[in-house]
Short mmCIF file of C-alpha atoms in Angstrom, two decimals:
data_model
loop_
_atom_site.label_atom_id
_atom_site.label_comp_id
_atom_site.label_asym_id
_atom_site.label_seq_id
_atom_site.Cartn_x
_atom_site.Cartn_y
_atom_site.Cartn_z
CA MET R 5 29.87 -29.58 64.58
CA ASP R 6 30.03 -30.45 60.89
CA VAL R 7 28.59 -27.04 60.05
CA ILE R 8 31.31 -25.28 62.07
CA ARG R 9 34.02 -27.47 60.54
CA THR R 10 32.77 -26.74 57.03
CA MET R 11 32.59 -23.02 57.70
CA LEU R 12 36.17 -22.94 59.04
CA GLU R 13 37.48 -24.92 56.07
CA GLN R 14 35.70 -22.67 53.60
CA GLN R 15 37.01 -19.51 55.28
CA PRO R 16 40.66 -20.20 56.18
CA LEU R 17 41.45 -16.53 56.94
CA MET R 18 38.50 -16.38 59.32
CA ALA R 19 39.80 -19.55 60.98
CA LEU R 20 43.25 -17.98 61.22
CA PHE R 21 42.15 -14.86 63.08
CA LEU R 22 39.64 -16.77 65.19
CA THR R 23 42.51 -19.03 66.28
CA ILE R 24 44.63 -16.00 67.19
CA ALA R 25 41.80 -14.49 69.23
CA ALA R 26 41.06 -17.75 71.03
CA GLY R 27 44.76 -18.30 71.67
CA TYR R 28 45.17 -14.92 73.32
CA LEU R 29 42.04 -15.63 75.37
CA VAL R 30 43.59 -18.89 76.62
CA ARG R 31 46.78 -16.95 77.29
CA GLU R 32 44.96 -15.04 80.04
CA ILE R 33 44.32 -18.24 82.00
CA ASN R 34 46.66 -18.29 84.99
CA ILE R 35 46.79 -21.25 87.35
CA LYS R 36 48.91 -20.57 90.43
CA GLY R 37 51.28 -18.38 88.45
CA PHE R 38 51.51 -20.72 85.46
CA SER R 39 50.31 -19.55 82.05
CA LEU R 40 51.19 -20.49 78.49
CA GLY R 41 51.77 -16.93 77.37
CA VAL R 42 51.85 -16.39 73.60
CA GLY R 43 52.47 -20.14 73.23
CA ALA R 44 48.75 -20.61 73.92
CA VAL R 45 48.09 -19.61 70.31
CA LEU R 46 50.10 -22.64 69.16
CA PHE R 47 48.06 -25.11 71.20
CA VAL R 48 44.77 -23.58 70.10
CA ALA R 49 46.02 -23.81 66.50
CA LEU R 50 46.84 -27.50 67.02
CA GLY R 51 43.27 -28.04 68.21
CA VAL R 52 41.81 -26.16 65.26
CA GLY R 53 44.08 -28.08 62.89
CA TRP R 54 42.80 -31.37 64.33
CA PHE R 55 39.17 -30.26 64.20
CA ALA R 56 39.29 -28.66 60.73
CA PRO R 57 42.43 -29.88 58.93
CA LYS R 58 41.46 -28.21 55.64
CA ALA R 59 41.26 -24.76 57.28
CA VAL R 60 44.98 -24.20 56.82
CA PRO R 61 45.70 -20.79 55.23
CA ALA R 62 47.81 -20.37 52.11
CA PRO R 63 51.52 -21.14 52.68
CA MET R 64 52.38 -17.56 51.73
CA VAL R 65 50.58 -16.33 54.88
CA GLY R 66 52.81 -18.38 57.15
CA THR R 67 55.96 -17.40 55.27
CA LEU R 68 55.10 -13.70 55.44
CA GLY R 69 54.27 -13.90 59.16
CA LEU R 70 57.52 -15.66 59.96
CA ALA R 71 59.54 -13.21 57.85
CA LEU R 72 57.97 -10.23 59.62
CA PHE R 73 58.68 -11.85 62.98
CA LEU R 74 62.35 -12.42 62.13
CA TYR R 75 62.71 -8.90 60.74
CA ALA R 76 61.12 -7.34 63.83
CA VAL R 77 63.35 -9.29 66.20
CA GLY R 78 66.46 -8.45 64.19
CA VAL R 79 65.92 -4.70 63.92
CA GLN R 80 64.84 -4.50 67.55
CA TYR R 81 67.89 -6.22 69.00
CA GLY R 82 70.54 -5.79 66.30
CA LYS R 83 72.47 -3.30 68.40
CA GLN R 84 72.47 -5.56 71.44
CA PHE R 85 73.44 -8.55 69.28
CA PHE R 86 76.62 -6.95 67.97
CA LEU R 87 77.47 -5.51 71.38
CA GLY R 88 77.14 -9.03 72.75
CA LEU R 89 79.78 -10.24 70.31
CA THR R 90 82.31 -7.76 71.73
CA SER R 91 81.58 -7.86 75.47
CA PRO R 92 82.79 -10.67 77.78
CA ALA R 93 79.28 -11.33 79.12
CA GLY R 94 77.87 -11.37 75.59
CA ARG R 95 80.51 -13.78 74.30
CA ARG R 96 79.85 -16.07 77.25
CA ALA R 97 76.10 -16.03 76.57
CA ASN R 98 76.64 -16.70 72.86
CA LEU R 99 79.00 -19.56 73.68
CA ILE R 100 76.39 -21.12 75.98
CA ALA R 101 73.77 -20.78 73.24
CA LEU R 102 76.10 -22.36 70.67
CA VAL R 103 76.84 -25.28 72.97
CA GLY R 104 73.11 -25.77 73.53
CA VAL R 105 72.39 -25.86 69.79
CA LEU R 106 75.26 -28.27 69.10
CA LEU R 107 74.14 -30.59 71.91
CA ALA R 108 70.55 -30.53 70.61
CA GLY R 109 71.84 -31.44 67.13
CA ALA R 110 73.96 -34.25 68.55
CA VAL R 111 71.00 -35.64 70.50
CA SER R 112 68.87 -35.57 67.34
CA LEU R 113 71.49 -37.54 65.42
CA VAL R 114 71.86 -40.07 68.27
CA ILE R 115 68.09 -40.60 68.34
CA ALA R 116 68.06 -41.04 64.56
CA ARG R 117 70.83 -43.67 64.73
CA THR R 118 69.48 -45.62 67.72
CA MET R 119 65.82 -45.59 66.69
CA GLY R 120 66.32 -45.98 62.97
CA LEU R 121 64.75 -42.66 61.99
CA ASN R 122 65.56 -41.20 58.61
CA ILE R 123 67.54 -37.99 58.51
CA GLY R 124 64.50 -35.91 57.54
CA TYR R 125 62.59 -36.82 60.70
CA ALA R 126 65.69 -36.18 62.81
CA LEU R 127 66.23 -32.74 61.31
CA GLY R 128 62.56 -31.96 61.92
CA LEU R 129 62.85 -33.02 65.56
CA PHE R 130 65.89 -30.78 65.93
CA ALA R 131 64.15 -27.77 64.35
CA GLY R 132 60.93 -28.26 66.32
CA SER R 133 62.62 -28.72 69.69
CA GLY R 134 64.30 -25.36 69.18
CA THR R 135 61.11 -23.82 67.71
CA SER R 136 63.22 -22.75 64.74
CA THR R 137 61.01 -22.56 61.64
CA PRO R 138 63.84 -21.19 59.44
CA THR R 139 65.78 -24.37 60.24
CA LEU R 140 62.79 -26.43 59.11
CA GLN R 141 62.61 -24.51 55.85
CA ALA R 142 66.32 -25.04 55.21
CA ALA R 143 65.97 -28.79 55.91
CA ILE R 144 63.01 -29.14 53.53
CA ALA R 145 64.83 -27.20 50.81
CA THR R 146 67.96 -29.34 51.20
CA LEU R 147 66.24 -32.74 51.26
CA GLY R 148 63.57 -31.86 48.71
CA ASN R 149 60.75 -33.56 50.68
CA ASP R 150 58.44 -32.90 53.63
CA ASP R 151 59.92 -35.46 56.04
CA PRO R 152 61.36 -32.72 58.31
CA ALA R 153 57.86 -31.25 58.72
CA VAL R 154 56.69 -34.52 60.31
CA GLY R 155 59.40 -34.48 62.98
CA TYR R 156 58.90 -30.75 63.42
CA SER R 157 55.18 -31.11 64.14
CA VAL R 158 55.94 -33.74 66.80
CA SER R 159 58.60 -31.83 68.75
CA TYR R 160 57.45 -28.22 68.29
CA PRO R 161 54.71 -28.31 70.99
CA PHE R 162 57.23 -29.71 73.45
CA GLY R 163 59.75 -27.07 72.39
CA VAL R 164 57.22 -24.39 73.36
CA ALA R 165 55.69 -25.93 76.47
CA GLY R 166 58.90 -27.51 77.79
CA PRO R 167 60.79 -24.30 78.63
CA ILE R 168 57.63 -22.77 80.11
CA LEU R 169 57.15 -25.75 82.43
CA PHE R 170 60.87 -25.85 83.24
CA LEU R 171 60.87 -22.19 84.29
CA TYR R 172 57.68 -22.65 86.30
CA PHE R 173 58.96 -25.64 88.29
CA GLY R 174 62.42 -24.06 88.56
CA PHE R 175 60.99 -20.94 90.17
CA MET R 176 58.73 -23.07 92.36
CA MET R 177 61.65 -25.16 93.69
CA LEU R 178 64.41 -22.54 93.87
CA LYS R 179 62.13 -19.65 94.84
CA PRO R 180 64.54 -16.92 93.68
CA LYS R 181 64.04 -13.45 95.05
CA VAL R 182 63.15 -11.14 92.19
CA ASP R 183 62.96 -7.43 92.87
CA ALA R 184 59.75 -6.24 91.25
CA THR R 185 59.78 -2.63 90.08
CA ALA R 186 56.92 -0.56 91.36
CA ALA R 187 54.47 0.13 88.53
CA GLY R 188 53.23 3.38 90.03
CA GLY R 189 56.50 5.27 89.59
CA MET R 190 59.92 5.72 91.11
CA GLU R 191 59.94 6.99 94.68
CA MET R 192 61.89 10.12 95.58
CA LEU R 193 63.29 11.29 98.90
CA GLU R 194 65.18 14.42 99.91
CA ILE R 195 67.89 13.75 102.48
CA ALA R 196 70.00 16.26 104.38
CA LEU R 197 73.50 14.85 104.93
CA ARG R 198 74.20 14.40 108.64
CA ASN R 199 76.52 11.39 108.70
CA GLN R 200 79.95 12.81 109.47
CA ASP R 201 81.63 9.79 107.89
CA HIS R 202 80.62 11.16 104.47
CA PHE R 203 81.92 14.72 104.95
CA GLY R 204 84.91 15.47 102.74
CA ARG R 205 84.27 12.47 100.49
CA THR R 206 83.17 12.69 96.88
CA LEU R 207 79.54 12.10 95.98
CA GLY R 208 80.62 9.09 93.92
CA GLU R 209 82.17 7.49 97.00
CA VAL R 210 79.00 8.17 98.97
CA MET R 211 76.81 6.56 96.28
CA SER R 212 78.99 3.45 96.20
CA GLY R 213 77.88 2.66 99.76
CA LEU R 214 74.15 2.91 98.99
CA PRO R 215 71.87 0.05 97.88
CA PRO R 216 72.34 -0.71 94.16
CA GLN R 217 68.71 0.21 93.35
CA VAL R 218 69.24 3.75 94.69
CA LYS R 219 70.63 6.69 92.78
CA ILE R 220 71.39 10.28 93.81
CA VAL R 221 70.17 12.44 90.93
CA ALA R 222 70.37 15.99 92.28
CA LEU R 223 72.17 17.96 94.95
CA ARG R 224 71.44 21.20 96.76
CA ALA R 225 74.54 23.07 97.86
CA GLY R 226 74.99 26.80 98.52
CA HIS R 227 71.22 27.41 98.14
CA HIS R 228 71.30 26.17 94.53
CA ASN R 229 70.17 22.89 92.98
CA GLN R 230 72.47 21.09 90.56
CA PRO R 231 72.70 17.67 88.92
CA ALA R 232 74.57 15.12 91.01
CA SER R 233 78.26 15.07 90.12
CA HIS R 234 80.46 12.19 91.22
CA GLY R 235 83.32 14.59 91.87
CA HIS R 236 81.42 16.93 94.21
CA ILE R 237 82.92 17.07 97.72
CA VAL R 238 80.18 16.44 100.27
CA SER R 239 79.68 18.88 103.15
CA GLU R 240 77.34 19.00 106.14
CA ASN R 241 74.78 21.40 104.65
CA ASP R 242 74.25 19.48 101.42
CA VAL R 243 70.84 18.02 100.58
CA VAL R 244 70.54 15.19 98.05
CA LEU R 245 67.56 14.00 96.00
CA VAL R 246 67.51 10.21 95.97
CA VAL R 247 65.37 7.97 93.74
CA GLY R 248 64.60 4.28 94.14
CA PRO R 249 61.95 1.64 93.39
CA ASP R 250 60.23 1.76 96.80
CA LYS R 251 60.17 3.53 100.14
CA GLU R 252 61.89 0.70 101.98
CA VAL R 253 65.09 0.95 99.98
CA LEU R 254 65.02 4.75 100.26
CA GLU R 255 64.75 4.41 104.02
CA GLN R 256 67.95 2.35 103.98
CA ALA R 257 69.64 5.18 102.11
CA ARG R 258 68.24 7.70 104.60
CA MET R 259 69.68 5.78 107.55
CA SER R 260 73.08 5.82 105.88
CA LEU R 261 73.07 9.49 104.87
CA GLY R 262 71.18 11.56 107.41
CA GLU R 263 67.65 12.86 107.90
CA THR R 264 64.75 13.66 105.61
CA ALA R 265 64.45 17.24 104.39
CA PRO R 266 61.16 17.45 102.46
CA GLY R 267 60.87 20.34 100.03
CA ARG R 268 64.48 21.50 100.22
CA VAL R 269 65.19 20.48 96.61
CA LEU R 270 61.81 20.06 94.95
CA LYS R 271 60.28 23.35 96.04
CA ASP R 272 63.04 25.38 94.39
CA ARG R 273 62.75 24.98 90.61
CA SER R 274 64.74 28.02 89.60
CA ASP R 275 67.82 25.93 88.76
CA LEU R 276 66.37 22.46 88.07
CA ASP R 277 62.91 21.33 87.05
CA TYR R 278 61.47 17.95 86.06
CA LEU R 279 60.78 17.14 82.39
CA ARG R 280 59.48 13.91 80.89
CA VAL R 281 59.71 13.27 77.13
CA PHE R 282 59.02 10.40 74.74
CA ALA R 283 62.04 8.88 73.03
CA SER R 284 60.75 8.88 69.45
CA ARG R 285 63.57 10.34 67.35
CA PRO R 286 65.39 7.61 65.38
CA SER R 287 68.79 9.19 66.01
CA VAL R 288 68.30 8.81 69.79
CA VAL R 289 66.76 5.34 69.94
CA GLY R 290 69.28 2.52 70.08
CA ARG R 291 71.89 4.63 71.85
CA SER R 292 73.01 4.19 75.43
CA ILE R 293 72.42 6.95 77.97
CA ASP R 294 76.15 7.51 78.29
CA ASP R 295 76.35 8.03 74.52
CA LEU R 296 73.71 10.79 74.42
CA ASP R 297 74.89 14.31 73.61
CA LEU R 298 72.22 16.19 75.55
CA PRO R 299 71.66 19.79 74.40
CA GLY R 300 71.34 22.87 76.60
CA GLU R 301 73.53 25.42 78.29
CA LYS R 302 73.00 23.96 81.77
CA ALA R 303 73.74 20.48 83.08
CA VAL R 304 71.07 17.81 82.58
CA VAL R 305 70.61 14.56 84.48
CA ILE R 306 68.41 11.63 83.42
CA ALA R 307 66.63 10.53 86.58
CA GLN R 308 64.20 7.91 85.31
CA VAL R 309 63.27 5.78 82.29
CA ARG R 310 59.80 4.28 82.08
CA ARG R 311 59.41 1.45 79.57
CA GLY R 312 55.89 0.15 79.22
CA ASP R 313 54.63 -0.21 82.78
CA ALA R 314 58.08 -0.69 84.30
CA ASN R 315 60.37 1.95 85.76
CA ILE R 316 64.06 1.49 85.04
CA LEU R 317 66.82 3.15 87.00
CA PRO R 318 68.98 4.78 84.31
CA ARG R 319 72.44 3.28 83.97
CA PRO R 320 75.16 4.61 81.65
CA ASP R 321 74.86 1.47 79.47
CA LEU R 322 71.03 1.46 79.35
CA MET R 323 69.93 1.55 75.70
CA LEU R 324 66.86 3.63 74.83
CA GLU R 325 63.99 2.08 72.90
CA PHE R 326 61.12 3.63 70.98
CA GLY R 327 58.38 4.78 73.34
CA ASP R 328 60.60 5.09 76.42
CA ARG R 329 59.53 7.97 78.64
CA VAL R 330 62.66 9.69 79.85
CA GLY R 331 62.48 11.76 83.04
CA MET R 332 65.13 14.45 83.40
CA LEU R 333 66.17 17.23 85.75
CA ALA R 334 67.13 20.29 83.72
CA HIS R 335 66.85 24.07 83.57
CA ARG R 336 63.55 25.27 82.13
CA ASP R 337 65.39 27.28 79.47
CA ASP R 338 66.62 23.98 78.00
CA PHE R 339 63.22 22.24 77.89
CA ALA R 340 62.50 23.11 74.24
CA ALA R 341 65.89 21.88 73.04
CA LEU R 342 65.55 18.63 74.99
CA LYS R 343 62.07 17.95 73.60
CA GLN R 344 63.36 18.46 70.07
CA TYR R 345 66.38 16.26 70.75
CA PHE R 346 64.31 13.28 71.94
CA GLY R 347 61.42 13.86 69.51
CA ASP R 348 58.78 13.79 72.27
CA SER R 349 56.09 12.37 69.96
CA ILE R 350 53.88 9.50 71.02
CA LYS R 351 52.78 9.19 67.40
CA GLY R 352 56.40 8.86 66.30
CA THR R 353 56.86 5.80 68.52
CA ALA R 354 54.37 3.85 66.38
CA GLU R 355 55.69 4.80 62.94
CA PHE R 356 58.23 3.06 60.77
CA SER R 357 59.60 3.51 57.29
CA TYR R 358 58.01 1.38 54.58
CA ILE R 359 61.13 2.09 52.51
CA SER R 360 63.41 0.47 55.08
CA ILE R 361 61.19 -2.56 55.72
CA GLY R 362 60.65 -3.08 52.00
CA LEU R 363 64.34 -2.94 51.13
CA GLY R 364 65.35 -4.93 54.22
CA MET R 365 62.89 -7.76 53.54
CA ALA R 366 63.73 -7.84 49.83
CA ILE R 367 67.48 -8.06 50.46
CA GLY R 368 66.87 -10.70 53.14
CA PHE R 369 64.86 -12.90 50.76
CA LEU R 370 67.54 -12.45 48.11
CA ILE R 371 70.33 -13.52 50.47
CA GLY R 372 68.23 -16.43 51.70
CA ALA R 373 67.84 -17.71 48.13
CA ILE R 374 71.59 -17.89 47.51
CA GLN R 375 72.76 -21.49 47.59
CA LEU R 376 76.06 -22.05 49.36
CA PRO R 377 78.20 -25.12 48.65
CA ILE R 378 78.68 -27.23 51.81
CA PRO R 379 81.28 -30.03 51.63
CA GLY R 380 79.66 -33.42 52.05
CA ILE R 381 76.14 -32.02 51.87
CA GLY R 382 75.86 -30.12 48.62
CA LYS R 383 74.31 -26.73 48.12
CA LEU R 384 72.40 -25.19 51.01
CA ALA R 385 70.29 -22.02 51.17
CA ILE R 386 69.72 -20.29 54.51
CA GLY R 387 66.15 -19.34 53.55
CA LEU R 388 64.34 -16.95 55.85
CA SER R 389 67.41 -16.67 58.04
CA GLY R 390 68.60 -14.18 55.42
CA VAL R 391 65.86 -11.81 56.59
CA LEU R 392 67.10 -12.14 60.18
CA ILE R 393 70.72 -11.47 59.16
CA VAL R 394 69.80 -8.32 57.23
CA ALA R 395 67.56 -7.15 60.07
CA LEU R 396 70.35 -7.57 62.63
CA VAL R 397 72.67 -5.45 60.48
CA LEU R 398 70.01 -2.77 59.99
CA GLY R 399 69.18 -2.82 63.69
CA ASN R 400 72.82 -2.05 64.46
CA LEU R 401 72.87 1.01 62.19
CA ARG R 402 72.20 4.53 63.43
CA ARG R 403 68.70 5.48 62.28
CA THR R 404 68.15 9.00 60.97
CA GLY R 405 65.31 10.89 59.37
CA GLY R 406 62.69 8.67 57.74
CA MET R 407 64.89 5.57 57.75
CA ASN R 408 63.46 4.18 60.95
CA TRP R 409 64.37 0.48 60.87
CA ARG R 410 62.33 -0.58 63.86
CA ILE R 411 58.83 -2.01 63.92
CA PRO R 412 56.82 -0.76 66.96
#
C-alpha cells in the first residue's frame, strides 16, 4: 500500500484522472434505483485524499476546472435564465431559490452563534451545504484565511449526498407517476375522422380535446397532404397524422377521432415528406420553435425533436439546443433550404469558438477581481462568480458565424 500511496503522491495528475475514472465507475452502481450519479467522483476523491493526502493537484487545476464548469453552465442556460426573470413561473422559481439560500445562511449563522463557531467555519458550512465553491473562494478572499475551507470540507459531502437521498426517499414514499418518453422514437398513427361531434369545428378545437402528449402534425384533405393548421375546418373525409410517445396514448386519440387509416397520409409524399436535420447552426440554437423563420415556399411543420436519447414533443416555447435532431414535414423542394437553415452538421454540434471562450473567461476573471465596497464588511470580490455572470450574458446573446458561445 505504501508503494501505491507514494506513486499517487509523486504523480498528482495521474491520481486526478484515476480518481475521475474510478468515480465514474462507482457512478454506474445502482442499488434499487439509487445511484450517486456524478457525485460519486466526489466520494472517491475523498477516499483518495484520505489515502494519499499529498496527491492533491496544483490549485490552478481546480480553479480552471471550476471556471470551465461555471462558464459552460452559464452559456448553456443563459437564455433560459433571463427568460426566467421575466416569466411568472421563472420569477416564482427564482424567489423560491432566493428564500432557500437566505434560510441556509440564517441557519449557518444560528449554528455559529449557538455552538460558538467562528465566522469562517460558519461561512464554510454555508458554502459546502450548497456545494457552492465560488462562495467558498469569496469567503476565503474576504477573511484572508483558510477557516472557511474547514467548514466547507465538512458540509460539502452532505450537500451532495443529501439531495440525492432526499429525492430517492421522496420518490419511494410519494411514488409520483412520471411519463417516460419512449427511447425508440415517437409513434405515429393515421386516423380518418368519423366522430360527427368534430365536424365543422376547427382543428385547434379538436386538438384541445386530445391527450396533452398527442399532437396532430399533418392533415389530408381534398386528396392533398398539408401541415396541420389550427384554423382548418374539419370535415368527414379528412385524415389526420397524429404523433405521440406510445401506442396507448395514440389509441385514446383514435377512440376520440375515428378509425385508423394506414397509408392514407404517409404513402403520398408528393406534397409532404419527412426530413430530419441536426440543429448545429449558432443562429438557430437558443431560439424557440415559435421564433424560427423557416425557409421554403411551402408550409413546414416541426413534428419531432430528439435530444440525446429522448424524444420531445415540439411546443412553441421549446428552445433548441446544439445537437437536437429536428424532424419536419415539408415539401421536397424545400429540403435543401431547410438543411442549410439548421446547419445539419453533426460535426458542428461539437465545435465552439476559442475566441468566445477566451474573451468570456478573461472578462469573467477581470470582473471577479474587482473589489466592491460592502457596508459593514469592507471590500468584497465575487471571484469566479464573475465568470458565471459573463457566461449568462453571453448565453443570452444570439450566436452567429464563428462566435459560438456554447461548449458541447
